[in-house]
Amino acid sequence: MPLPQWIETLSVGVPLMDLQHRTIIDMLNRLAGSLEAGTSAMIEQGLDDLIEYTRFHFDAEERLMRSCNYPGLDEHQAEHQRLITEIQALRWRGGNAKMARTEIIEILSKWAIHHIVDKDLAYRPYIVAP
């Protein structure tokens, strides 16, 4: 599976959110390098870093949605919690060698792109003036 790349069609129209989405994609690409050639400790650290940054991003994104009265906030928050739980599960399974390294990056790459496209772009009309 090709690694995720930032393309402008992923833009939610908020420079800070776009920067954070790019950062997550960059982190996934670095993690992919660790998954190919790194030690278990490097992989665990990469997943820990991803979890920490993703929490930071989700918090910022939820504050943004709250500030513009986005009607899908509750559903979006639940999705964020589910995604954090999934990454934590991957970290545990990956750190315990119960999952193929390529499977970890495939799951995370699909998650990042699908979440941006299917969920995050939905709040764009509430933030960006037409």
Short mmCIF file of N, CA and C in Angstrom, two decimals:
data_model
loop_
_atom_site.label_atom_id
_atom_site.label_comp_id
_atom_site.label_asym_id
_atom_site.label_seq_id
_atom_site.Cartn_x
_atom_site.Cartn_y
_atom_site.Cartn_z
N MET A 1 0.84 -1.18 0.00
CA MET A 1 0.00 0.00 0.00
C MET A 1 0.88 1.24 0.00
N PRO A 2 0.56 2.21 -0.86
CA PRO A 2 1.36 3.44 -0.86
C PRO A 2 1.12 4.23 0.43
N LEU A 3 2.15 4.93 0.85
CA LEU A 3 2.04 5.74 2.05
C LEU A 3 1.19 6.97 1.75
N PRO A 4 0.47 7.46 2.77
CA PRO A 4 -0.38 8.64 2.54
C PRO A 4 0.46 9.88 2.26
N GLN A 5 -0.05 10.72 1.41
CA GLN A 5 0.60 11.98 1.07
C GLN A 5 -0.42 13.10 1.19
N TRP A 6 0.05 14.28 1.55
CA TRP A 6 -0.83 15.44 1.63
C TRP A 6 -1.13 15.93 0.22
N ILE A 7 -2.39 16.14 -0.06
CA ILE A 7 -2.82 16.78 -1.30
C ILE A 7 -3.83 17.85 -0.92
N GLU A 8 -3.91 18.89 -1.71
CA GLU A 8 -4.75 20.03 -1.37
C GLU A 8 -6.23 19.70 -1.23
N THR A 9 -6.69 18.65 -1.87
CA THR A 9 -8.11 18.29 -1.73
C THR A 9 -8.43 17.81 -0.31
N LEU A 10 -7.41 17.56 0.51
CA LEU A 10 -7.62 17.20 1.90
C LEU A 10 -7.78 18.42 2.80
N SER A 11 -7.58 19.60 2.25
CA SER A 11 -7.64 20.82 3.04
C SER A 11 -9.04 21.06 3.58
N VAL A 12 -9.10 21.36 4.88
CA VAL A 12 -10.38 21.72 5.49
C VAL A 12 -10.57 23.24 5.47
N GLY A 13 -9.61 23.96 4.92
CA GLY A 13 -9.73 25.40 4.79
C GLY A 13 -9.30 26.19 6.02
N VAL A 14 -8.71 25.51 6.98
CA VAL A 14 -8.21 26.16 8.20
C VAL A 14 -6.72 25.83 8.27
N PRO A 15 -5.86 26.83 8.05
CA PRO A 15 -4.42 26.54 7.97
C PRO A 15 -3.87 25.73 9.15
N LEU A 16 -4.30 26.03 10.36
CA LEU A 16 -3.79 25.28 11.52
C LEU A 16 -4.21 23.81 11.46
N MET A 17 -5.46 23.54 11.09
CA MET A 17 -5.92 22.15 11.00
C MET A 17 -5.21 21.44 9.86
N ASP A 18 -5.02 22.13 8.74
CA ASP A 18 -4.30 21.52 7.61
C ASP A 18 -2.86 21.19 8.01
N LEU A 19 -2.22 22.09 8.74
CA LEU A 19 -0.85 21.85 9.20
C LEU A 19 -0.82 20.63 10.12
N GLN A 20 -1.78 20.53 11.01
CA GLN A 20 -1.82 19.38 11.91
C GLN A 20 -2.10 18.09 11.16
N HIS A 21 -2.97 18.14 10.16
CA HIS A 21 -3.21 16.94 9.35
C HIS A 21 -1.94 16.54 8.61
N ARG A 22 -1.23 17.51 8.05
CA ARG A 22 0.05 17.22 7.37
C ARG A 22 1.04 16.60 8.35
N THR A 23 1.07 17.13 9.56
CA THR A 23 1.98 16.59 10.57
C THR A 23 1.66 15.13 10.86
N ILE A 24 0.39 14.80 10.98
CA ILE A 24 -0.01 13.41 11.23
C ILE A 24 0.43 12.53 10.06
N ILE A 25 0.23 12.99 8.85
CA ILE A 25 0.65 12.21 7.67
C ILE A 25 2.17 12.04 7.67
N ASP A 26 2.91 13.09 8.01
CA ASP A 26 4.38 12.99 8.10
C ASP A 26 4.78 11.98 9.18
N MET A 27 4.09 12.02 10.30
CA MET A 27 4.39 11.07 11.39
C MET A 27 4.14 9.63 10.92
N LEU A 28 3.08 9.43 10.16
CA LEU A 28 2.80 8.09 9.64
C LEU A 28 3.90 7.62 8.70
N ASN A 29 4.40 8.53 7.89
CA ASN A 29 5.47 8.16 6.97
C ASN A 29 6.77 7.84 7.72
N ARG A 30 7.06 8.60 8.78
CA ARG A 30 8.24 8.28 9.60
C ARG A 30 8.05 6.94 10.31
N LEU A 31 6.83 6.71 10.80
CA LEU A 31 6.54 5.45 11.46
C LEU A 31 6.72 4.28 10.48
N ALA A 32 6.34 4.48 9.24
CA ALA A 32 6.51 3.43 8.24
C ALA A 32 7.99 3.07 8.10
N GLY A 33 8.86 4.08 8.13
CA GLY A 33 10.30 3.80 8.08
C GLY A 33 10.75 2.99 9.28
N SER A 34 10.24 3.31 10.45
CA SER A 34 10.58 2.55 11.65
C SER A 34 10.03 1.13 11.57
N LEU A 35 8.85 0.98 11.00
CA LEU A 35 8.25 -0.35 10.88
C LEU A 35 9.08 -1.23 9.96
N GLU A 36 9.72 -0.62 8.97
CA GLU A 36 10.53 -1.40 8.03
C GLU A 36 11.90 -1.73 8.59
N ALA A 37 12.51 -0.78 9.28
CA ALA A 37 13.90 -0.98 9.67
C ALA A 37 14.18 -0.76 11.15
N GLY A 38 13.18 -0.40 11.91
CA GLY A 38 13.41 -0.03 13.30
C GLY A 38 13.25 -1.17 14.28
N THR A 39 13.64 -0.88 15.48
CA THR A 39 13.48 -1.83 16.57
C THR A 39 12.06 -1.73 17.13
N SER A 40 11.70 -2.67 17.95
CA SER A 40 10.39 -2.62 18.60
C SER A 40 10.24 -1.36 19.43
N ALA A 41 11.33 -0.96 20.10
CA ALA A 41 11.29 0.26 20.91
C ALA A 41 11.02 1.49 20.05
N MET A 42 11.63 1.54 18.86
CA MET A 42 11.39 2.67 17.95
C MET A 42 9.95 2.70 17.48
N ILE A 43 9.41 1.54 17.19
CA ILE A 43 8.02 1.44 16.73
C ILE A 43 7.07 1.87 17.85
N GLU A 44 7.31 1.37 19.04
CA GLU A 44 6.47 1.74 20.18
C GLU A 44 6.54 3.24 20.43
N GLN A 45 7.73 3.83 20.33
CA GLN A 45 7.87 5.27 20.53
C GLN A 45 7.12 6.03 19.44
N GLY A 46 7.23 5.57 18.20
CA GLY A 46 6.51 6.21 17.09
C GLY A 46 5.01 6.18 17.29
N LEU A 47 4.50 5.06 17.76
CA LEU A 47 3.06 4.94 18.04
C LEU A 47 2.66 5.80 19.23
N ASP A 48 3.52 5.83 20.26
CA ASP A 48 3.24 6.69 21.42
C ASP A 48 3.19 8.15 20.99
N ASP A 49 4.14 8.56 20.16
CA ASP A 49 4.17 9.95 19.66
C ASP A 49 2.92 10.25 18.84
N LEU A 50 2.51 9.30 18.01
CA LEU A 50 1.31 9.48 17.19
C LEU A 50 0.07 9.62 18.08
N ILE A 51 -0.03 8.80 19.10
CA ILE A 51 -1.17 8.89 20.02
C ILE A 51 -1.20 10.25 20.70
N GLU A 52 -0.06 10.70 21.19
CA GLU A 52 0.01 11.99 21.88
C GLU A 52 -0.36 13.14 20.94
N TYR A 53 0.22 13.13 19.73
CA TYR A 53 -0.07 14.23 18.81
C TYR A 53 -1.52 14.18 18.33
N THR A 54 -2.03 13.00 18.11
CA THR A 54 -3.41 12.87 17.66
C THR A 54 -4.38 13.39 18.71
N ARG A 55 -4.11 13.10 19.97
CA ARG A 55 -4.94 13.67 21.05
C ARG A 55 -4.90 15.19 21.03
N PHE A 56 -3.70 15.74 20.88
CA PHE A 56 -3.52 17.20 20.81
C PHE A 56 -4.34 17.76 19.64
N HIS A 57 -4.21 17.11 18.47
CA HIS A 57 -4.94 17.57 17.28
C HIS A 57 -6.44 17.47 17.48
N PHE A 58 -6.92 16.35 17.99
CA PHE A 58 -8.36 16.17 18.18
C PHE A 58 -8.91 17.22 19.13
N ASP A 59 -8.17 17.53 20.19
CA ASP A 59 -8.61 18.56 21.12
C ASP A 59 -8.75 19.91 20.42
N ALA A 60 -7.75 20.27 19.62
CA ALA A 60 -7.79 21.55 18.88
C ALA A 60 -8.93 21.56 17.88
N GLU A 61 -9.13 20.45 17.20
CA GLU A 61 -10.19 20.36 16.20
C GLU A 61 -11.57 20.46 16.85
N GLU A 62 -11.74 19.82 17.98
CA GLU A 62 -13.03 19.88 18.68
C GLU A 62 -13.31 21.29 19.19
N ARG A 63 -12.27 22.00 19.67
CA ARG A 63 -12.47 23.39 20.09
C ARG A 63 -12.91 24.24 18.91
N LEU A 64 -12.30 24.01 17.75
CA LEU A 64 -12.67 24.75 16.54
C LEU A 64 -14.13 24.48 16.17
N MET A 65 -14.52 23.21 16.18
CA MET A 65 -15.89 22.86 15.83
C MET A 65 -16.88 23.45 16.83
N ARG A 66 -16.50 23.46 18.10
CA ARG A 66 -17.37 24.04 19.14
C ARG A 66 -17.53 25.54 18.88
N SER A 67 -16.44 26.21 18.49
CA SER A 67 -16.48 27.67 18.29
C SER A 67 -17.38 28.08 17.13
N CYS A 68 -17.59 27.18 16.18
CA CYS A 68 -18.45 27.52 15.04
C CYS A 68 -19.80 26.80 15.12
N ASN A 69 -20.09 26.23 16.29
CA ASN A 69 -21.36 25.53 16.51
C ASN A 69 -21.62 24.42 15.49
N TYR A 70 -20.60 23.66 15.20
CA TYR A 70 -20.74 22.55 14.25
C TYR A 70 -21.74 21.53 14.80
N PRO A 71 -22.81 21.24 14.08
CA PRO A 71 -23.86 20.36 14.60
C PRO A 71 -23.43 18.90 14.76
N GLY A 72 -22.36 18.49 14.11
CA GLY A 72 -21.91 17.11 14.21
C GLY A 72 -20.83 16.89 15.25
N LEU A 73 -20.67 17.84 16.17
CA LEU A 73 -19.59 17.76 17.15
C LEU A 73 -19.65 16.50 18.01
N ASP A 74 -20.80 16.17 18.55
CA ASP A 74 -20.88 15.00 19.43
C ASP A 74 -20.47 13.72 18.69
N GLU A 75 -20.97 13.55 17.50
CA GLU A 75 -20.61 12.38 16.69
C GLU A 75 -19.11 12.38 16.37
N HIS A 76 -18.59 13.56 16.05
CA HIS A 76 -17.18 13.68 15.71
C HIS A 76 -16.30 13.36 16.92
N GLN A 77 -16.70 13.82 18.10
CA GLN A 77 -15.95 13.52 19.32
C GLN A 77 -15.93 12.01 19.58
N ALA A 78 -17.05 11.35 19.37
CA ALA A 78 -17.12 9.90 19.56
C ALA A 78 -16.19 9.19 18.58
N GLU A 79 -16.16 9.68 17.35
CA GLU A 79 -15.25 9.12 16.35
C GLU A 79 -13.80 9.31 16.78
N HIS A 80 -13.48 10.48 17.29
CA HIS A 80 -12.12 10.74 17.76
C HIS A 80 -11.73 9.75 18.87
N GLN A 81 -12.64 9.54 19.81
CA GLN A 81 -12.34 8.60 20.90
C GLN A 81 -12.13 7.20 20.37
N ARG A 82 -12.97 6.80 19.42
CA ARG A 82 -12.82 5.47 18.82
C ARG A 82 -11.47 5.33 18.13
N LEU A 83 -11.04 6.37 17.42
CA LEU A 83 -9.76 6.32 16.72
C LEU A 83 -8.58 6.24 17.69
N ILE A 84 -8.64 6.99 18.77
CA ILE A 84 -7.57 6.92 19.78
C ILE A 84 -7.50 5.50 20.35
N THR A 85 -8.66 4.92 20.64
CA THR A 85 -8.71 3.56 21.17
C THR A 85 -8.10 2.58 20.17
N GLU A 86 -8.37 2.75 18.89
CA GLU A 86 -7.81 1.87 17.86
C GLU A 86 -6.30 2.00 17.77
N ILE A 87 -5.79 3.23 17.83
CA ILE A 87 -4.34 3.42 17.76
C ILE A 87 -3.68 2.79 19.00
N GLN A 88 -4.30 2.97 20.16
CA GLN A 88 -3.75 2.36 21.37
C GLN A 88 -3.72 0.83 21.25
N ALA A 89 -4.76 0.26 20.66
CA ALA A 89 -4.80 -1.19 20.47
C ALA A 89 -3.71 -1.63 19.50
N LEU A 90 -3.50 -0.87 18.45
CA LEU A 90 -2.42 -1.18 17.50
C LEU A 90 -1.07 -1.11 18.19
N ARG A 91 -0.91 -0.11 19.04
CA ARG A 91 0.35 0.06 19.75
C ARG A 91 0.61 -1.16 20.62
N TRP A 92 -0.42 -1.60 21.34
CA TRP A 92 -0.25 -2.75 22.21
C TRP A 92 0.06 -4.02 21.41
N ARG A 93 -0.73 -4.23 20.36
CA ARG A 93 -0.51 -5.45 19.55
C ARG A 93 0.80 -5.39 18.81
N GLY A 94 1.13 -4.22 18.26
CA GLY A 94 2.39 -4.08 17.53
C GLY A 94 3.58 -4.22 18.44
N GLY A 95 3.46 -3.64 19.62
CA GLY A 95 4.54 -3.72 20.59
C GLY A 95 4.74 -5.12 21.13
N ASN A 96 3.74 -5.94 20.98
CA ASN A 96 3.83 -7.32 21.45
C ASN A 96 4.00 -8.30 20.29
N ALA A 97 4.36 -7.77 19.11
CA ALA A 97 4.65 -8.58 17.93
C ALA A 97 3.50 -9.49 17.53
N LYS A 98 2.28 -9.10 17.80
CA LYS A 98 1.12 -9.91 17.42
C LYS A 98 0.53 -9.45 16.09
N MET A 99 1.12 -8.45 15.51
CA MET A 99 0.58 -7.90 14.28
C MET A 99 1.73 -7.61 13.32
N ALA A 100 1.51 -7.91 12.07
CA ALA A 100 2.53 -7.61 11.07
C ALA A 100 2.77 -6.12 10.99
N ARG A 101 4.01 -5.72 10.87
CA ARG A 101 4.35 -4.30 10.81
C ARG A 101 3.68 -3.60 9.63
N THR A 102 3.59 -4.26 8.50
CA THR A 102 2.95 -3.64 7.34
C THR A 102 1.46 -3.43 7.59
N GLU A 103 0.87 -4.31 8.37
CA GLU A 103 -0.55 -4.18 8.69
C GLU A 103 -0.80 -2.93 9.54
N ILE A 104 0.11 -2.62 10.44
CA ILE A 104 -0.03 -1.43 11.28
C ILE A 104 -0.07 -0.17 10.42
N ILE A 105 0.89 -0.01 9.52
CA ILE A 105 0.93 1.21 8.72
C ILE A 105 -0.24 1.26 7.75
N GLU A 106 -0.67 0.12 7.24
CA GLU A 106 -1.82 0.11 6.34
C GLU A 106 -3.08 0.58 7.05
N ILE A 107 -3.30 0.08 8.25
CA ILE A 107 -4.47 0.48 9.03
C ILE A 107 -4.41 1.97 9.36
N LEU A 108 -3.26 2.45 9.83
CA LEU A 108 -3.13 3.85 10.21
C LEU A 108 -3.24 4.79 9.00
N SER A 109 -2.69 4.40 7.88
CA SER A 109 -2.76 5.24 6.68
C SER A 109 -4.20 5.37 6.19
N LYS A 110 -4.90 4.26 6.14
CA LYS A 110 -6.31 4.31 5.74
C LYS A 110 -7.11 5.14 6.71
N TRP A 111 -6.85 4.95 8.01
CA TRP A 111 -7.56 5.70 9.04
C TRP A 111 -7.37 7.20 8.84
N ALA A 112 -6.14 7.65 8.66
CA ALA A 112 -5.87 9.09 8.55
C ALA A 112 -6.58 9.69 7.35
N ILE A 113 -6.43 9.10 6.20
CA ILE A 113 -7.02 9.67 4.98
C ILE A 113 -8.55 9.59 5.05
N HIS A 114 -9.08 8.44 5.43
CA HIS A 114 -10.55 8.31 5.48
C HIS A 114 -11.17 9.24 6.52
N HIS A 115 -10.51 9.42 7.64
CA HIS A 115 -11.06 10.31 8.66
C HIS A 115 -11.10 11.74 8.13
N ILE A 116 -10.04 12.19 7.50
CA ILE A 116 -10.02 13.56 6.96
C ILE A 116 -11.11 13.72 5.89
N VAL A 117 -11.16 12.78 4.95
CA VAL A 117 -12.10 12.90 3.84
C VAL A 117 -13.55 12.70 4.29
N ASP A 118 -13.79 11.67 5.08
CA ASP A 118 -15.17 11.33 5.43
C ASP A 118 -15.74 12.14 6.59
N LYS A 119 -14.89 12.60 7.49
CA LYS A 119 -15.39 13.28 8.70
C LYS A 119 -14.97 14.75 8.76
N ASP A 120 -13.69 15.03 8.59
CA ASP A 120 -13.21 16.40 8.79
C ASP A 120 -13.69 17.36 7.71
N LEU A 121 -13.76 16.92 6.48
CA LEU A 121 -14.21 17.83 5.43
C LEU A 121 -15.67 18.24 5.63
N ALA A 122 -16.41 17.49 6.44
CA ALA A 122 -17.82 17.82 6.70
C ALA A 122 -17.96 19.11 7.50
N TYR A 123 -16.96 19.47 8.30
CA TYR A 123 -17.09 20.70 9.08
C TYR A 123 -16.62 21.93 8.32
N ARG A 124 -15.99 21.74 7.18
CA ARG A 124 -15.47 22.87 6.41
C ARG A 124 -16.53 23.94 6.11
N PRO A 125 -17.72 23.60 5.65
CA PRO A 125 -18.72 24.65 5.33
C PRO A 125 -19.10 25.50 6.54
N TYR A 126 -18.93 24.99 7.73
CA TYR A 126 -19.28 25.74 8.93
C TYR A 126 -18.18 26.72 9.36
N ILE A 127 -16.99 26.51 8.81
CA ILE A 127 -15.83 27.32 9.21
C ILE A 127 -15.41 28.29 8.12
N VAL A 128 -15.43 27.82 6.88
CA VAL A 128 -14.97 28.61 5.75
C VAL A 128 -16.15 29.33 5.13
N ALA A 129 -16.06 30.63 5.06
CA ALA A 129 -17.14 31.41 4.44
C ALA A 129 -17.18 31.12 2.95
N PRO A 130 -18.39 31.00 2.36
CA PRO A 130 -18.51 30.71 0.92
C PRO A 130 -18.04 31.88 0.07
#
